[in-house]
Short mmCIF file of C-alpha atoms in Angstrom, two decimals:
data_model
loop_
_atom_site.label_atom_id
_atom_site.label_comp_id
_atom_site.label_asym_id
_atom_site.label_seq_id
_atom_site.Cartn_x
_atom_site.Cartn_y
_atom_site.Cartn_z
CA MET A 1 0.00 0.00 0.00
CA GLU A 2 2.82 2.34 0.83
CA LEU A 3 4.67 1.40 -2.35
CA GLY A 4 1.61 2.22 -4.45
CA ALA A 5 1.37 5.64 -2.85
CA VAL A 6 4.99 6.38 -3.66
CA THR A 7 4.53 5.35 -7.30
CA PHE A 8 1.49 7.58 -7.66
CA SER A 9 3.32 10.58 -6.23
CA THR A 10 6.22 10.22 -8.68
CA THR A 11 3.95 10.19 -11.73
CA MET A 12 1.11 12.48 -10.78
CA THR A 13 2.24 15.08 -8.27
CA ASN A 14 5.91 15.71 -8.98
CA THR A 15 5.66 19.40 -9.86
CA PRO A 16 6.56 21.88 -7.15
CA SER A 17 5.07 25.21 -8.14
CA GLN A 18 8.25 27.01 -7.14
CA ASP A 19 9.99 25.53 -10.22
CA TYR A 20 7.56 27.20 -12.66
CA PRO A 21 9.38 30.59 -12.88
CA TYR A 22 12.77 29.15 -13.96
CA ASN A 23 13.52 28.50 -17.64
CA GLU A 24 16.57 26.36 -16.82
CA VAL A 25 14.10 23.52 -16.32
CA LEU A 26 13.18 23.60 -20.03
CA GLN A 27 16.82 23.51 -21.11
CA ARG A 28 17.45 20.46 -18.93
CA HIS A 29 14.42 18.58 -20.27
CA TYR A 30 15.01 19.49 -23.92
CA ASN A 31 18.66 18.50 -23.62
CA TYR A 32 17.71 15.14 -22.10
CA THR A 33 15.35 14.29 -24.98
CA GLY A 34 17.94 15.33 -27.59
CA LYS A 35 15.97 18.21 -29.02
CA LEU A 36 18.74 20.74 -28.41
CA ASP A 37 20.85 18.91 -31.00
CA GLN A 38 18.59 20.30 -33.74
CA ASP A 39 18.99 23.62 -35.53
CA ARG A 40 15.37 24.46 -34.80
CA TYR A 41 16.29 25.82 -31.37
CA ARG A 42 19.23 27.90 -32.62
CA VAL A 43 17.77 29.72 -35.64
CA GLY A 44 14.66 31.82 -36.13
CA LEU A 45 11.43 30.91 -37.87
CA LYS A 46 11.87 28.73 -40.93
CA PRO A 47 9.98 29.41 -44.20
CA GLU A 48 7.53 26.58 -43.48
CA SER A 49 6.76 28.13 -40.10
CA ILE A 50 6.05 31.48 -41.75
CA ALA A 51 3.76 29.73 -44.25
CA CYS A 52 1.92 28.11 -41.32
CA LEU A 53 1.42 31.55 -39.78
CA PHE A 54 -0.39 32.73 -42.91
CA ILE A 55 -2.49 29.57 -42.89
CA CYS A 56 -3.40 30.31 -39.27
CA LEU A 57 -4.56 33.79 -40.25
CA PHE A 58 -6.75 32.28 -42.95
CA ILE A 59 -8.12 29.73 -40.47
CA ILE A 60 -9.11 32.55 -38.13
CA LEU A 61 -10.73 34.56 -40.94
CA GLU A 62 -12.79 31.79 -42.53
CA ASN A 63 -14.00 30.36 -39.20
CA LEU A 64 -14.93 33.86 -38.06
CA ILE A 65 -17.03 34.26 -41.22
CA VAL A 66 -18.85 30.97 -40.59
CA PHE A 67 -19.39 31.82 -36.92
CA MET A 68 -20.83 35.25 -37.76
CA ALA A 69 -23.05 33.75 -40.48
CA ILE A 70 -24.58 31.36 -37.93
CA TRP A 71 -24.88 34.12 -35.36
CA LYS A 72 -26.65 36.64 -37.63
CA ASN A 73 -28.93 34.28 -39.58
CA LYS A 74 -32.05 33.58 -37.52
CA LYS A 75 -32.93 30.56 -39.67
CA LEU A 76 -29.80 28.86 -38.33
CA HIS A 77 -30.68 29.47 -34.69
CA MET A 78 -31.30 25.79 -34.04
CA PRO A 79 -29.52 23.37 -31.70
CA MET A 80 -27.74 21.61 -34.56
CA TYR A 81 -26.27 24.81 -35.97
CA TYR A 82 -25.43 26.14 -32.52
CA LEU A 83 -23.36 23.01 -31.97
CA LEU A 84 -21.73 23.49 -35.36
CA GLY A 85 -21.04 27.06 -34.28
CA ASN A 86 -19.38 25.71 -31.15
CA LEU A 87 -17.17 23.49 -33.32
CA THR A 88 -16.40 26.52 -35.49
CA LEU A 89 -15.46 28.51 -32.39
CA SER A 90 -13.02 25.79 -31.34
CA ASP A 91 -11.45 25.86 -34.84
CA LEU A 92 -11.22 29.65 -34.66
CA LEU A 93 -9.46 29.49 -31.30
CA ALA A 94 -7.27 26.72 -32.68
CA GLY A 95 -5.99 29.19 -35.27
CA PHE A 96 -4.95 31.55 -32.45
CA THR A 97 -3.30 28.82 -30.40
CA TYR A 98 -1.43 27.43 -33.41
CA MET A 99 -0.18 30.91 -34.22
CA LEU A 100 1.02 31.52 -30.65
CA ASN A 101 2.61 28.08 -30.59
CA ILE A 102 4.58 28.82 -33.76
CA MET A 103 5.66 32.30 -32.65
CA LEU A 104 6.83 30.98 -29.26
CA SER A 105 8.63 27.99 -30.76
CA GLY A 106 12.22 27.65 -31.95
CA PRO A 107 14.73 29.75 -29.96
CA ASN A 108 11.86 31.34 -28.05
CA THR A 109 11.04 27.98 -26.49
CA LEU A 110 14.11 28.04 -24.24
CA LYS A 111 13.18 31.53 -23.05
CA LEU A 112 9.88 30.29 -21.61
CA THR A 113 9.32 29.36 -18.00
CA PRO A 114 7.63 26.02 -17.31
CA LEU A 115 4.41 27.87 -16.49
CA LEU A 116 4.38 29.65 -19.87
CA TRP A 117 5.29 26.39 -21.61
CA PHE A 118 2.33 24.62 -19.99
CA LEU A 119 0.04 27.47 -21.06
CA ARG A 120 1.39 27.36 -24.63
CA GLU A 121 0.85 23.64 -25.04
CA GLY A 122 -2.34 23.68 -22.97
CA GLY A 123 -3.98 26.03 -25.46
CA VAL A 124 -3.52 23.46 -28.23
CA PHE A 125 -4.89 20.70 -25.99
CA ILE A 126 -7.92 22.84 -25.08
CA THR A 127 -8.90 23.45 -28.71
CA LEU A 128 -8.24 19.83 -29.66
CA SER A 129 -10.33 18.57 -26.75
CA ALA A 130 -13.09 21.07 -27.56
CA SER A 131 -13.20 19.90 -31.18
CA VAL A 132 -13.39 16.21 -30.24
CA VAL A 133 -16.00 16.72 -27.51
CA SER A 134 -18.01 19.07 -29.79
CA LEU A 135 -18.21 16.32 -32.39
CA LEU A 136 -19.44 13.97 -29.68
CA ALA A 137 -22.00 16.57 -28.53
CA ILE A 138 -23.32 16.88 -32.10
CA ALA A 139 -23.64 13.10 -32.35
CA ILE A 140 -25.49 12.94 -29.01
CA GLU A 141 -27.87 15.73 -30.02
CA ARG A 142 -28.63 14.05 -33.37
CA TYR A 143 -29.20 10.71 -31.68
CA PHE A 144 -31.75 12.06 -29.19
CA THR A 145 -33.44 14.20 -31.86
CA MET A 146 -33.97 11.27 -34.23
CA HIS A 147 -35.51 9.15 -31.45
CA ASN A 148 -37.85 11.90 -30.21
CA THR A 149 -40.70 12.34 -32.67
CA LYS A 150 -42.27 15.19 -30.67
CA PRO A 151 -40.35 18.47 -30.93
CA TYR A 152 -39.69 19.92 -27.47
CA HIS A 153 -37.73 23.05 -28.36
CA ARG A 154 -37.07 24.02 -24.75
CA ALA A 155 -35.67 20.58 -23.96
CA LYS A 156 -33.49 20.71 -27.07
CA ARG A 157 -32.11 24.12 -26.17
CA ASN A 158 -31.39 23.06 -22.59
CA ARG A 159 -29.65 19.92 -23.83
CA MET A 160 -27.66 21.99 -26.32
CA PHE A 161 -26.42 24.42 -23.65
CA ILE A 162 -25.51 21.53 -21.35
CA LEU A 163 -23.52 19.82 -24.13
CA ILE A 164 -21.66 23.02 -25.03
CA ALA A 165 -20.84 23.81 -21.40
CA ALA A 166 -19.74 20.22 -20.77
CA SER A 167 -17.48 20.21 -23.83
CA TRP A 168 -15.53 23.27 -22.68
CA ALA A 169 -15.46 22.15 -19.03
CA LEU A 170 -13.97 18.78 -19.98
CA SER A 171 -11.51 20.47 -22.34
CA LEU A 172 -10.28 22.86 -19.66
CA LEU A 173 -9.98 20.06 -17.12
CA LEU A 174 -8.04 17.78 -19.46
CA SER A 175 -5.60 20.51 -20.51
CA ALA A 176 -5.10 21.69 -16.90
CA LEU A 177 -3.95 18.31 -15.58
CA PRO A 178 -0.23 18.88 -16.34
CA ILE A 179 -0.10 22.27 -14.68
CA MET A 180 -1.91 20.75 -11.69
CA GLY A 181 0.80 18.15 -11.28
CA TRP A 182 0.54 15.39 -13.89
CA ASN A 183 3.91 16.05 -15.56
CA CYS A 184 7.49 14.81 -15.40
CA LEU A 185 9.41 17.63 -13.70
CA HIS A 186 12.33 16.16 -11.71
CA HIS A 187 11.69 12.75 -13.33
CA LEU A 188 13.32 12.92 -16.76
CA GLU A 189 12.95 9.19 -17.39
CA LEU A 190 9.15 9.63 -17.43
CA CYS A 191 9.19 12.49 -19.95
CA SER A 192 7.82 12.55 -23.47
CA THR A 193 10.16 13.25 -26.38
CA VAL A 194 7.56 15.18 -28.37
CA LEU A 195 6.51 17.33 -25.40
CA PRO A 196 9.45 17.18 -22.95
CA LEU A 197 7.61 18.51 -19.88
CA TYR A 198 4.63 16.20 -20.25
CA ALA A 199 4.64 12.75 -18.72
CA LYS A 200 4.24 9.88 -21.15
CA SER A 201 1.39 8.54 -19.06
CA TYR A 202 -0.54 11.81 -19.48
CA ILE A 203 -0.09 11.80 -23.25
CA PHE A 204 -1.22 8.17 -23.45
CA PHE A 205 -4.26 9.04 -21.32
CA CYS A 206 -5.20 11.92 -23.66
CA VAL A 207 -4.85 9.80 -26.79
CA PHE A 208 -6.90 7.05 -25.17
CA VAL A 209 -9.66 9.54 -24.29
CA PHE A 210 -9.69 11.02 -27.81
CA LEU A 211 -9.83 7.61 -29.48
CA ALA A 212 -12.61 6.49 -27.11
CA VAL A 213 -14.62 9.61 -27.97
CA LEU A 214 -14.12 9.06 -31.70
CA LEU A 215 -15.24 5.44 -31.34
CA ALA A 216 -18.36 6.60 -29.50
CA ILE A 217 -19.06 9.09 -32.31
CA VAL A 218 -18.76 6.39 -34.97
CA LEU A 219 -21.09 4.06 -33.03
CA LEU A 220 -23.68 6.82 -32.54
CA TYR A 221 -23.70 7.76 -36.20
CA GLY A 222 -23.99 4.09 -37.12
CA ARG A 223 -27.12 3.83 -34.97
CA ILE A 224 -28.52 7.07 -36.43
CA PHE A 225 -28.00 6.01 -40.05
CA HIS A 226 -29.57 2.63 -39.32
CA PHE A 227 -32.58 4.34 -37.70
CA VAL A 228 -33.07 6.78 -40.59
CA LYS A 229 -32.62 4.12 -43.25
CA SER A 230 -35.08 1.73 -41.62
CA ASN A 231 -37.71 4.47 -41.32
CA THR A 232 -37.29 5.81 -44.85
CA GLN A 233 -37.76 2.28 -46.21
CA ASN A 234 -40.93 1.85 -44.15
CA PRO A 235 -43.96 2.69 -46.38
CA SER A 236 -46.01 3.97 -43.43
CA CYS A 237 -43.26 6.47 -42.52
CA VAL A 238 -42.63 7.56 -46.09
CA GLN A 239 -46.31 8.46 -46.58
CA ARG A 240 -46.11 10.84 -43.61
CA LYS A 241 -44.77 13.89 -45.44
CA PRO A 242 -43.64 15.92 -42.42
CA TYR A 243 -41.74 12.95 -41.03
CA GLY A 244 -40.24 12.08 -44.42
CA HIS A 245 -39.16 15.68 -45.01
CA ARG A 246 -37.63 15.87 -41.54
CA SER A 247 -35.76 12.61 -42.11
CA ARG A 248 -34.34 13.84 -45.42
CA LYS A 249 -33.29 17.13 -43.84
CA TYR A 250 -31.59 15.35 -40.95
CA MET A 251 -29.91 12.97 -43.36
CA ALA A 252 -28.43 15.94 -45.26
CA LEU A 253 -27.13 17.41 -42.00
CA LEU A 254 -25.78 14.04 -40.97
CA LYS A 255 -23.84 13.75 -44.22
CA THR A 256 -22.23 17.13 -43.54
CA VAL A 257 -21.27 16.20 -39.99
CA THR A 258 -20.09 12.74 -41.07
CA ILE A 259 -17.72 14.33 -43.58
CA VAL A 260 -16.45 16.63 -40.81
CA VAL A 261 -15.82 13.61 -38.55
CA GLY A 262 -14.08 11.71 -41.35
CA VAL A 263 -11.80 14.64 -42.15
CA PHE A 264 -11.04 15.08 -38.45
CA ILE A 265 -9.94 11.44 -38.18
CA LEU A 266 -7.77 11.69 -41.31
CA CYS A 267 -6.08 14.87 -40.11
CA TRP A 268 -5.51 13.93 -36.47
CA MET A 269 -4.88 10.20 -36.66
CA PRO A 270 -1.21 10.60 -37.81
CA LEU A 271 -0.53 12.77 -34.75
CA PHE A 272 -2.26 10.29 -32.45
CA VAL A 273 -0.12 7.49 -33.89
CA LEU A 274 3.00 9.60 -33.34
CA LEU A 275 2.08 10.19 -29.72
CA LEU A 276 1.53 6.45 -29.22
CA ILE A 277 5.00 5.84 -30.68
CA ASP A 278 6.32 8.42 -28.23
CA PHE A 279 4.76 6.45 -25.36
CA VAL A 280 6.52 3.17 -26.24
CA CYS A 281 9.81 4.56 -27.60
CA PRO A 282 12.82 5.03 -25.27
CA VAL A 283 14.44 8.44 -25.36
CA LYS A 284 16.56 9.28 -28.46
CA THR A 285 15.69 6.03 -30.24
CA CYS A 286 12.90 7.12 -32.64
CA PRO A 287 13.98 9.91 -35.04
CA VAL A 288 10.41 10.32 -36.31
CA LEU A 289 9.50 11.93 -32.98
CA PHE A 290 11.61 14.96 -33.91
CA LYS A 291 9.28 15.63 -36.88
CA PHE A 292 6.38 16.55 -34.63
CA GLU A 293 5.86 19.92 -36.34
CA TYR A 294 4.88 18.29 -39.64
CA PHE A 295 2.32 16.06 -37.94
CA LEU A 296 0.89 19.11 -36.14
CA ALA A 297 0.65 20.93 -39.48
CA VAL A 298 -1.46 18.08 -40.89
CA ALA A 299 -3.69 18.28 -37.82
CA MET A 300 -3.92 22.05 -38.23
CA PHE A 301 -5.29 21.49 -41.75
CA ASN A 302 -8.48 20.16 -40.13
CA SER A 303 -9.40 23.62 -38.84
CA PHE A 304 -8.70 24.99 -42.30
CA ILE A 305 -10.92 22.54 -44.18
CA ASN A 306 -13.98 22.49 -41.88
CA PRO A 307 -15.47 25.83 -43.05
CA ILE A 308 -15.04 24.71 -46.66
CA ILE A 309 -16.98 21.54 -45.86
CA TYR A 310 -19.81 23.58 -44.34
CA THR A 311 -19.97 25.79 -47.42
CA LEU A 312 -19.93 22.99 -49.98
CA THR A 313 -22.27 20.53 -48.29
CA SER A 314 -24.89 22.70 -46.56
CA ARG A 315 -27.17 24.84 -48.71
CA ASP A 316 -28.46 26.83 -45.74
CA MET A 317 -24.93 27.53 -44.55
CA ARG A 318 -23.84 28.54 -48.03
CA ARG A 319 -26.70 31.01 -48.34
CA ALA A 320 -25.99 32.45 -44.91
CA ILE A 321 -22.31 32.99 -45.76
CA LEU A 322 -23.11 34.59 -49.13
CA LYS A 323 -25.69 36.80 -47.46
CA LEU A 324 -23.13 37.89 -44.88
CA LEU A 325 -20.41 38.63 -47.44
CA CYS A 326 -22.57 40.31 -50.08
CA HIS A 327 -25.77 41.50 -48.43
CA ARG A 328 -26.70 44.29 -50.87
CA CYS A 329 -26.20 42.34 -54.09
CA LEU A 330 -27.96 39.18 -52.90
CA VAL A 331 -30.88 40.50 -50.81
CA THR A 332 -33.85 42.51 -52.08
CA LYS A 333 -35.42 45.42 -50.24
CA ASP A 334 -38.11 43.18 -48.74
CA GLY A 335 -35.46 40.86 -47.26
CA ARG A 336 -35.68 38.02 -49.79
CA VAL A 337 -32.65 36.35 -51.31
CA ARG A 338 -32.27 37.06 -55.02
CA ASN A 339 -32.27 34.15 -57.44
CA ILE A 340 -29.34 34.67 -59.75
CA GLY A 341 -28.87 32.17 -62.51
CA ILE A 342 -29.57 31.21 -66.11
CA ARG A 343 -32.53 29.07 -67.10
CA ILE A 344 -32.45 27.41 -70.51
CA SER A 345 -35.45 25.61 -72.02
CA PHE A 346 -35.93 23.92 -75.37
CA THR A 347 -39.31 23.94 -77.17
CA LYS A 348 -40.41 22.51 -80.47
CA THR A 349 -41.47 24.69 -83.40
CA ASP A 350 -42.83 23.88 -86.77
CA VAL A 351 -40.29 23.51 -89.48
CA ASN A 352 -40.69 26.03 -92.28
CA ARG A 353 -38.71 27.01 -95.26
CA GLN A 354 -36.78 29.62 -93.35
CA GLY A 355 -35.57 27.13 -90.69
CA LEU A 356 -36.32 26.77 -87.00
CA GLU A 357 -36.95 29.81 -84.84
CA THR A 358 -34.95 30.62 -81.73
CA THR A 359 -36.14 33.18 -79.19
CA ILE A 360 -34.04 34.78 -76.49
CA SER A 361 -35.97 36.25 -73.56
CA SER A 362 -34.40 38.69 -71.10
CA GLY A 363 -37.07 38.10 -68.47
CA ASN A 364 -38.82 41.44 -68.99
CA GLY A 365 -41.37 40.31 -71.52
CA ILE A 366 -39.26 41.11 -74.60
CA THR A 367 -38.55 38.17 -76.92
CA LEU A 368 -36.03 38.46 -79.73
CA PRO A 369 -36.49 36.00 -82.61
CA VAL A 370 -33.33 34.63 -84.17
CA LYS A 371 -33.14 32.43 -87.26
CA SER A 372 -31.26 29.28 -86.58
CA ILE A 373 -30.95 25.68 -87.63
CA TYR A 374 -31.36 24.61 -83.99
CA PRO A 375 -34.55 23.95 -82.01
CA LYS A 376 -36.27 26.85 -80.32
CA LEU A 377 -34.14 28.12 -77.44
CA LYS A 378 -35.40 30.32 -74.64
CA LEU A 379 -32.70 31.90 -72.51
CA SER A 380 -33.97 33.70 -69.43
CA VAL A 381 -31.68 35.64 -67.15
CA ILE A 382 -33.26 35.81 -63.70
CA ALA A 383 -32.26 38.75 -61.58
#
């Protein structure tokens, strides 16, 4: 019993707070893992780091546009879109944390105190945790919505606020564990190579939690798709137009969210695998661990691609973004969205000696006949 208590204290509570103000601790840990042998900690920002900074700026801009489009469009004030807005907010904050992480990396890393280092890395863990838990919250909300045929808007809103609050509370708690004591200060043999002040056990715990959440998301969406498919194939449910329309609408939203989940897994899985390698690899024996920045860049691409997915797959989201960016040219005085496009229709005409007649209509009642050898063509420009 006494031995177990000693083991727990060496892995969970080995961080005296008085060591936080001294940056010599970082130099000792980085030197032990072999990171100081690289040029990255002797020179300034590399060109790829500068390129990542511009990508971070674009991530912030595009996610801010999506967030404002959801906020200002009253038609999107529904639990599903609020949860998507929460995911967008986590991507937006991820752009800030990635940018700070890049600017405080390289030679600036060794100038940080352990406290600042924990805050720098904790910001990335907060946004990552918020993204993962937000995806789980969306899956939970969809699951309960599909199984509740009666719409209780107040219950949905309360559940939505609880899910959003829980996602950020769990994210803050998970990222605060190292600064609360779960780290490897004074125990270099327990340290991670990728993140030299984090204990390997903490990193393994985080990866395990993230993978468990992703597995739960996949299982929930599997149940939802099975439920929707079985009901759409049921003749009694198909004949109920409101239910059939609601099922089709939910299926479209599910496709959007499923693509988001799939892209998240593709972008973050390489980093998760790297962290698992870090857990099993002895110090200075796996050179791939020193390429952490490239794996983080792939993960960062997830926050870049999510707003594009929303725009391409959701018609309502696309209209809201276009309305936000170009309000005057897309909205009429009475508040309706203009229909801008070209409608082409072919009609038959009698063949005469002079050939077939083609008419071009501008939409204002004026038709211009044109002699042609083609069938009758009506071109209407709708403004």
